Amino acid sequence: MLGLGKSPRGFTTAVTVFGLLATGAAVQVSTADPAAAATTHRVLFDNAHAETAGNADWIVSTSQPDPTGEDSSPSGEADWTGALSSWGVALQQTGDYALDTLPSGGSLTYGGSSATDLSNFDTLVLPEPNTLFTTAEKTAIMNFVKNGGGLFMISD
């Protein structure tokens, strides 16, 4: 019985096979990564719960629901208006995020047909809401998170 140590050709064959397997695995990994990187992360900022009440200004932009309506290619935080504009602009500049805002008068839903329904997003940002969520909105948020949605909350 020949082992790897007894035949140089067997050793070379084994190294070649392992090398091909490693190369194939590397090709598969490198092929999969660009597709994952190309996925746009969809973020919904809430402005339906008085985030601009009093002196508050917890919005990405005054253009709602789409902040790019104010400036489609922002280069600095002053290109969008709102206390969170620098954050929104930074996300927008990466090209990896699609941002929307649930405008005043809107309602958080999950599993509906609205363009701002939580099922259309990966992350919900609740920036210091000043009014209570309805029971239906609480249920929508819970179902969104239970189904893998991200939740970012800002409070004071």
Coordinates of N, CA and C in Angstrom, one line a residue:
M1 N 0.8 -1.2 0.0 CA 0.0 0.0 0.0 C 0.9 1.2 0.0
L2 N 0.7 2.1 -1.0 CA 1.5 3.3 -1.1 C 0.8 4.4 -0.3
G3 N 1.6 5.1 0.4 CA 1.1 6.3 1.1 C 1.7 7.6 0.4
L4 N 1.2 8.7 0.9 CA 1.7 10.0 0.3 C 3.2 10.1 0.5
G5 N 3.7 9.6 1.6 CA 5.2 9.8 1.8 C 6.0 8.9 1.0
K6 N 5.5 7.8 0.4 CA 6.3 6.9 -0.4 C 6.3 7.1 -1.9
S7 N 5.5 8.0 -2.4 CA 5.4 8.3 -3.8 C 5.4 9.8 -4.1
P8 N 6.5 10.3 -4.7 CA 6.5 11.8 -4.9 C 5.3 12.2 -5.9
R9 N 5.0 11.3 -6.8 CA 3.9 11.6 -7.7 C 2.6 11.6 -7.0
G10 N 2.4 10.8 -6.1 CA 1.1 10.7 -5.3 C 1.0 12.0 -4.4
F11 N 2.1 12.4 -3.9 CA 2.2 13.7 -3.1 C 1.8 14.9 -4.0
T12 N 2.4 14.9 -5.2 CA 2.2 16.0 -6.1 C 0.7 16.0 -6.6
T13 N 0.2 14.8 -6.8 CA -1.2 14.7 -7.2 C -2.1 15.3 -6.1
A14 N -1.8 14.9 -4.9 CA -2.6 15.3 -3.7 C -2.5 16.8 -3.5
V15 N -1.4 17.4 -3.7 CA -1.2 18.8 -3.5 C -1.9 19.5 -4.6
T16 N -1.9 19.0 -5.9 CA -2.6 19.6 -7.0 C -4.1 19.6 -6.8
V17 N -4.6 18.4 -6.3 CA -6.0 18.3 -6.1 C -6.5 19.3 -5.0
F18 N -5.7 19.3 -3.9 CA -6.0 20.3 -2.8 C -5.9 21.7 -3.3
G19 N -5.0 22.0 -4.1 CA -4.8 23.3 -4.7 C -6.0 23.7 -5.5
L20 N -6.4 22.8 -6.4 CA -7.6 23.0 -7.2 C -8.9 23.2 -6.4
L21 N -9.0 22.4 -5.4 CA -10.2 22.6 -4.5 C -10.2 23.9 -3.8
A22 N -9.0 24.3 -3.3 CA -8.9 25.6 -2.6 C -9.1 26.8 -3.6
T23 N -8.6 26.6 -4.8 CA -8.9 27.7 -5.9 C -10.3 27.7 -6.2
G24 N -11.0 26.6 -6.3 CA -12.4 26.6 -6.6 C -13.2 27.2 -5.5
A25 N -12.8 26.9 -4.3 CA -13.5 27.5 -3.1 C -13.3 29.0 -3.1
A26 N -12.1 29.4 -3.5 CA -11.8 30.9 -3.5 C -12.6 31.6 -4.6
V27 N -12.7 30.9 -5.7 CA -13.5 31.5 -6.8 C -14.9 31.6 -6.4
Q28 N -15.5 30.6 -5.8 CA -16.9 30.6 -5.3 C -17.1 31.8 -4.3
V29 N -16.1 31.9 -3.4 CA -16.3 33.0 -2.4 C -16.2 34.3 -3.1
S30 N -15.2 34.5 -3.9 CA -15.0 35.8 -4.6 C -16.2 36.1 -5.5
T31 N -16.8 35.1 -6.1 CA -18.0 35.3 -6.9 C -19.2 35.7 -6.1
A32 N -19.3 35.2 -4.9 CA -20.5 35.4 -4.1 C -20.4 36.8 -3.4
D33 N -19.2 37.3 -3.1 CA -19.1 38.5 -2.4 C -19.6 39.7 -3.1
P34 N -19.3 39.9 -4.4 CA -19.8 41.1 -5.1 C -21.4 41.2 -5.1
A35 N -22.0 40.0 -5.3 CA -23.5 40.0 -5.3 C -24.0 40.5 -3.9
A36 N -23.4 40.0 -2.8 CA -23.8 40.4 -1.5 C -23.5 41.9 -1.3
A37 N -22.4 42.4 -1.8 CA -22.1 43.8 -1.6 C -23.0 44.7 -2.5
A38 N -23.5 44.1 -3.6 CA -24.4 44.9 -4.4 C -25.8 45.1 -3.9
T39 N -26.1 44.4 -2.8 CA -27.5 44.5 -2.2 C -27.6 45.9 -1.5
T40 N -28.6 46.6 -1.8 CA -28.9 47.9 -1.2 C -29.6 47.7 0.1
H41 N -29.2 48.3 1.1 CA -29.8 48.3 2.5 C -30.9 49.4 2.5
R42 N -32.1 49.0 2.7 CA -33.2 49.9 2.7 C -33.6 50.4 4.1
V43 N -33.5 51.7 4.3 CA -33.7 52.3 5.6 C -35.0 53.2 5.6
L44 N -35.9 53.0 6.6 CA -37.0 53.9 6.7 C -36.8 54.7 8.0
F45 N -36.8 56.1 7.9 CA -36.8 57.0 9.0 C -38.2 57.4 9.3
D46 N -38.6 57.3 10.6 CA -39.9 57.7 11.0 C -40.0 59.2 11.2
N47 N -41.0 59.9 10.6 CA -41.3 61.3 10.9 C -42.8 61.4 11.2
A48 N -43.5 60.3 11.4 CA -44.9 60.3 11.6 C -45.3 60.5 13.1
H49 N -44.3 60.6 14.0 CA -44.6 60.6 15.4 C -44.0 61.9 16.0
A50 N -44.2 63.0 15.4 CA -43.9 64.3 15.9 C -42.4 64.5 16.1
E51 N -41.6 64.0 15.2 CA -40.1 64.1 15.4 C -39.6 65.5 15.2
T52 N -40.5 66.4 14.7 CA -40.1 67.8 14.6 C -41.0 68.7 15.5
A53 N -41.6 68.1 16.5 CA -42.4 68.9 17.5 C -41.5 69.9 18.3
G54 N -42.0 71.0 18.6 CA -41.2 72.0 19.4 C -39.9 72.4 18.7
N55 N -38.8 72.2 19.5 CA -37.5 72.5 18.9 C -36.9 71.3 18.3
A56 N -37.6 70.1 18.3 CA -37.0 68.9 17.7 C -36.9 69.0 16.2
D57 N -35.9 68.4 15.7 CA -35.6 68.4 14.2 C -35.0 67.0 13.8
W58 N -35.6 65.9 14.3 CA -35.1 64.6 14.1 C -35.5 64.0 12.7
I59 N -35.1 64.7 11.6 CA -35.3 64.2 10.3 C -34.1 64.2 9.5
V60 N -34.1 63.4 8.4 CA -32.9 63.4 7.5 C -33.0 64.5 6.5
S61 N -34.2 64.8 6.0 CA -34.5 65.8 5.0 C -35.9 66.3 5.1
T62 N -36.1 67.5 4.6 CA -37.5 68.0 4.5 C -38.2 67.4 3.3
S63 N -37.5 66.8 2.4 CA -38.1 66.1 1.2 C -38.5 64.7 1.7
Q64 N -39.8 64.5 1.7 CA -40.3 63.2 2.3 C -41.4 62.7 1.3
P65 N -41.4 61.4 1.0 CA -40.6 60.4 1.7 C -39.2 60.2 1.2
D66 N -38.9 60.7 0.0 CA -37.5 60.5 -0.6 C -36.6 61.7 -0.4
P67 N -35.6 61.6 0.5 CA -34.7 62.7 0.7 C -33.9 63.1 -0.5
T68 N -33.8 62.2 -1.5 CA -33.0 62.6 -2.7 C -33.8 63.7 -3.5
G69 N -35.0 63.9 -3.2 CA -35.8 65.0 -3.9 C -35.2 66.3 -3.6
E70 N -34.6 66.5 -2.4 CA -34.0 67.7 -2.0 C -32.6 67.9 -2.8
D71 N -31.9 66.9 -2.9 CA -30.6 66.9 -3.6 C -30.3 65.4 -3.9
S72 N -30.3 65.0 -5.2 CA -30.1 63.6 -5.5 C -28.6 63.1 -5.3
S73 N -27.7 64.0 -5.3 CA -26.3 63.7 -5.1 C -25.7 64.6 -4.0
P74 N -26.1 64.4 -2.8 CA -25.6 65.3 -1.7 C -24.1 65.1 -1.5
S75 N -23.3 66.2 -1.3 CA -21.9 66.1 -1.1 C -21.5 66.5 0.3
G76 N -22.5 67.1 1.0 CA -22.2 67.6 2.4 C -23.6 67.6 3.2
E77 N -23.5 67.7 4.5 CA -24.7 67.7 5.3 C -25.6 68.9 5.0
A78 N -25.1 70.0 4.6 CA -25.9 71.1 4.3 C -26.8 70.9 3.0
D79 N -26.5 69.9 2.3 CA -27.3 69.6 1.1 C -28.7 69.1 1.4
W80 N -28.9 68.5 2.6 CA -30.2 68.1 3.1 C -30.4 68.8 4.4
T81 N -31.7 69.1 4.6 CA -32.0 69.9 5.9 C -32.6 68.9 6.9
G82 N -32.2 69.0 8.1 CA -32.6 68.2 9.2 C -31.5 67.9 10.1
A83 N -31.8 67.6 11.4 CA -30.8 67.3 12.4 C -30.0 66.0 12.1
L84 N -30.6 65.1 11.3 CA -30.0 63.9 11.0 C -29.4 63.9 9.5
S85 N -29.4 65.1 8.9 CA -29.0 65.2 7.5 C -27.5 64.7 7.3
S86 N -26.6 64.9 8.3 CA -25.2 64.5 8.1 C -25.2 62.9 8.0
W87 N -26.0 62.3 8.9 CA -26.1 60.8 8.9 C -26.7 60.3 7.5
G88 N -27.8 60.9 7.1 CA -28.4 60.5 5.9 C -27.5 60.7 4.7
V89 N -26.8 61.9 4.6 CA -25.9 62.1 3.5 C -24.7 61.1 3.5
A90 N -24.2 60.8 4.7 CA -23.1 59.8 4.8 C -23.6 58.5 4.3
L91 N -24.8 58.1 4.6 CA -25.3 56.8 4.1 C -25.5 56.8 2.6
Q92 N -26.1 57.9 2.1 CA -26.4 58.1 0.7 C -25.1 58.0 -0.1
Q93 N -24.0 58.7 0.4 CA -22.8 58.7 -0.4 C -22.1 57.4 -0.6
T94 N -22.4 56.4 0.3 CA -21.8 55.1 0.2 C -22.4 54.4 -1.1
G95 N -23.6 54.7 -1.4 CA -24.2 54.0 -2.5 C -24.8 52.6 -2.1
D96 N -24.7 52.3 -0.8 CA -25.1 51.0 -0.3 C -26.5 51.1 0.4
Y97 N -27.1 52.3 0.5 CA -28.3 52.5 1.2 C -29.3 53.2 0.3
A98 N -30.6 52.8 0.5 CA -31.7 53.5 0.0 C -32.5 54.1 1.1
L99 N -32.7 55.4 1.2 CA -33.3 56.0 2.4 C -34.7 56.5 2.0
D100 N -35.7 56.4 2.9 CA -37.0 56.9 2.8 C -37.4 57.4 4.2
T101 N -38.4 58.3 4.2 CA -39.0 58.8 5.4 C -40.5 58.5 5.4
L102 N -41.0 58.0 6.6 CA -42.4 57.9 6.8 C -42.9 59.3 7.2
P103 N -43.6 60.1 6.3 CA -43.9 61.5 6.6 C -45.0 61.6 7.6
S104 N -45.1 62.8 8.1 CA -46.1 63.2 9.1 C -47.4 62.8 8.6
G105 N -48.2 62.2 9.5 CA -49.6 61.8 9.1 C -49.6 60.3 8.6
G106 N -48.4 59.7 8.4 CA -48.3 58.3 8.0 C -48.5 57.4 9.2
S107 N -48.5 56.1 8.9 CA -48.7 55.1 10.0 C -47.8 53.9 9.7
L108 N -47.1 53.4 10.7 CA -46.2 52.2 10.5 C -47.1 51.0 10.3
T109 N -46.8 50.3 9.2 CA -47.5 49.0 8.9 C -46.5 48.0 8.6
Y110 N -46.9 46.7 8.6 CA -46.1 45.6 8.2 C -46.9 44.6 7.5
G111 N -46.5 44.3 6.2 CA -47.2 43.3 5.4 C -48.3 43.9 4.5
G112 N -48.3 45.3 4.4 CA -49.3 46.0 3.6 C -48.7 46.3 2.2
S113 N -49.5 47.1 1.4 CA -49.1 47.4 0.1 C -48.5 48.8 -0.1
S114 N -48.4 49.5 1.0 CA -47.9 50.9 0.9 C -46.4 50.9 0.6
A115 N -45.9 51.9 -0.1 CA -44.5 52.0 -0.4 C -43.6 52.1 0.8
T116 N -44.2 52.7 1.9 CA -43.5 52.9 3.2 C -43.8 51.7 4.2
D117 N -44.4 50.7 3.7 CA -44.7 49.5 4.6 C -43.3 48.9 5.0
L118 N -43.2 48.5 6.3 CA -42.0 48.0 6.8 C -41.4 46.8 6.1
S119 N -42.3 46.0 5.4 CA -41.8 44.9 4.7 C -40.9 45.2 3.5
N120 N -40.9 46.5 3.2 CA -40.1 47.0 2.1 C -38.7 47.5 2.5
F121 N -38.4 47.3 3.8 CA -37.2 47.9 4.4 C -36.4 46.9 5.2
D122 N -35.2 47.2 5.4 CA -34.3 46.3 6.2 C -34.1 46.9 7.6
T123 N -34.2 48.2 7.7 CA -34.0 48.9 9.0 C -35.0 50.0 9.2
L124 N -35.5 50.1 10.4 CA -36.4 51.2 10.8 C -35.7 52.0 11.8
V125 N -35.7 53.4 11.6 CA -35.0 54.3 12.5 C -36.2 55.1 13.2
L126 N -36.2 55.0 14.5 CA -37.2 55.8 15.3 C -36.5 56.9 16.0
P127 N -36.4 58.1 15.4 CA -35.6 59.2 16.0 C -36.4 60.0 17.0
E128 N -36.4 59.6 18.2 CA -37.1 60.4 19.3 C -38.5 60.7 19.0
P129 N -39.4 59.7 18.9 CA -40.8 60.0 18.6 C -41.4 60.7 19.8
N130 N -42.3 61.7 19.5 CA -42.9 62.5 20.6 C -44.4 62.2 20.7
T131 N -44.9 61.2 20.0 CA -46.3 60.8 20.2 C -46.3 59.3 20.3
L132 N -47.3 58.7 20.9 CA -47.4 57.3 21.2 C -47.7 56.5 19.9
F133 N -47.2 55.3 19.8 CA -47.5 54.4 18.7 C -48.8 53.8 19.0
T134 N -49.6 53.6 18.0 CA -50.9 52.9 18.1 C -50.6 51.4 18.4
T135 N -51.6 50.7 18.8 CA -51.4 49.2 19.0 C -51.0 48.5 17.7
A136 N -51.7 48.9 16.6 CA -51.4 48.4 15.3 C -49.9 48.7 14.9
E137 N -49.4 49.9 15.2 CA -48.0 50.2 14.9 C -47.1 49.4 15.8
K138 N -47.4 49.2 17.0 CA -46.5 48.4 17.9 C -46.4 47.0 17.4
T139 N -47.6 46.5 16.9 CA -47.6 45.1 16.4 C -46.8 45.1 15.1
A140 N -46.9 46.1 14.2 CA -46.1 46.1 13.0 C -44.6 46.1 13.3
I141 N -44.2 46.9 14.3 CA -42.8 47.0 14.6 C -42.3 45.7 15.1
M142 N -43.1 45.1 16.0 CA -42.7 43.7 16.6 C -42.6 42.7 15.5
N143 N -43.5 42.6 14.6 CA -43.5 41.7 13.5 C -42.3 41.9 12.5
F144 N -42.0 43.2 12.3 CA -40.9 43.6 11.5 C -39.6 43.0 12.1
V145 N -39.4 43.3 13.4 CA -38.2 42.8 14.1 C -38.1 41.3 14.1
K146 N -39.3 40.7 14.5 CA -39.3 39.2 14.5 C -38.9 38.5 13.2
N147 N -39.2 39.2 12.1 CA -38.9 38.7 10.8 C -37.6 39.2 10.2
G148 N -36.7 39.7 11.1 CA -35.3 40.0 10.8 C -35.1 41.5 10.5
G149 N -36.0 42.3 10.7 CA -35.8 43.8 10.4 C -35.0 44.4 11.6
G150 N -34.2 45.3 11.2 CA -33.4 46.1 12.2 C -34.1 47.2 12.7
L151 N -33.9 47.5 14.0 CA -34.5 48.7 14.7 C -33.5 49.5 15.3
F152 N -33.4 50.8 15.0 CA -32.5 51.8 15.6 C -33.3 52.8 16.2
M153 N -33.2 53.0 17.6 CA -34.0 53.9 18.3 C -33.2 55.0 18.9
I154 N -33.7 56.2 18.8 CA -33.0 57.4 19.4 C -33.9 57.9 20.5
S155 N -33.4 58.1 21.7 CA -34.3 58.6 22.8 C -33.6 59.7 23.6
D156 N -34.4 60.5 24.3 CA -33.8 61.5 25.1 C -34.4 61.5 26.5

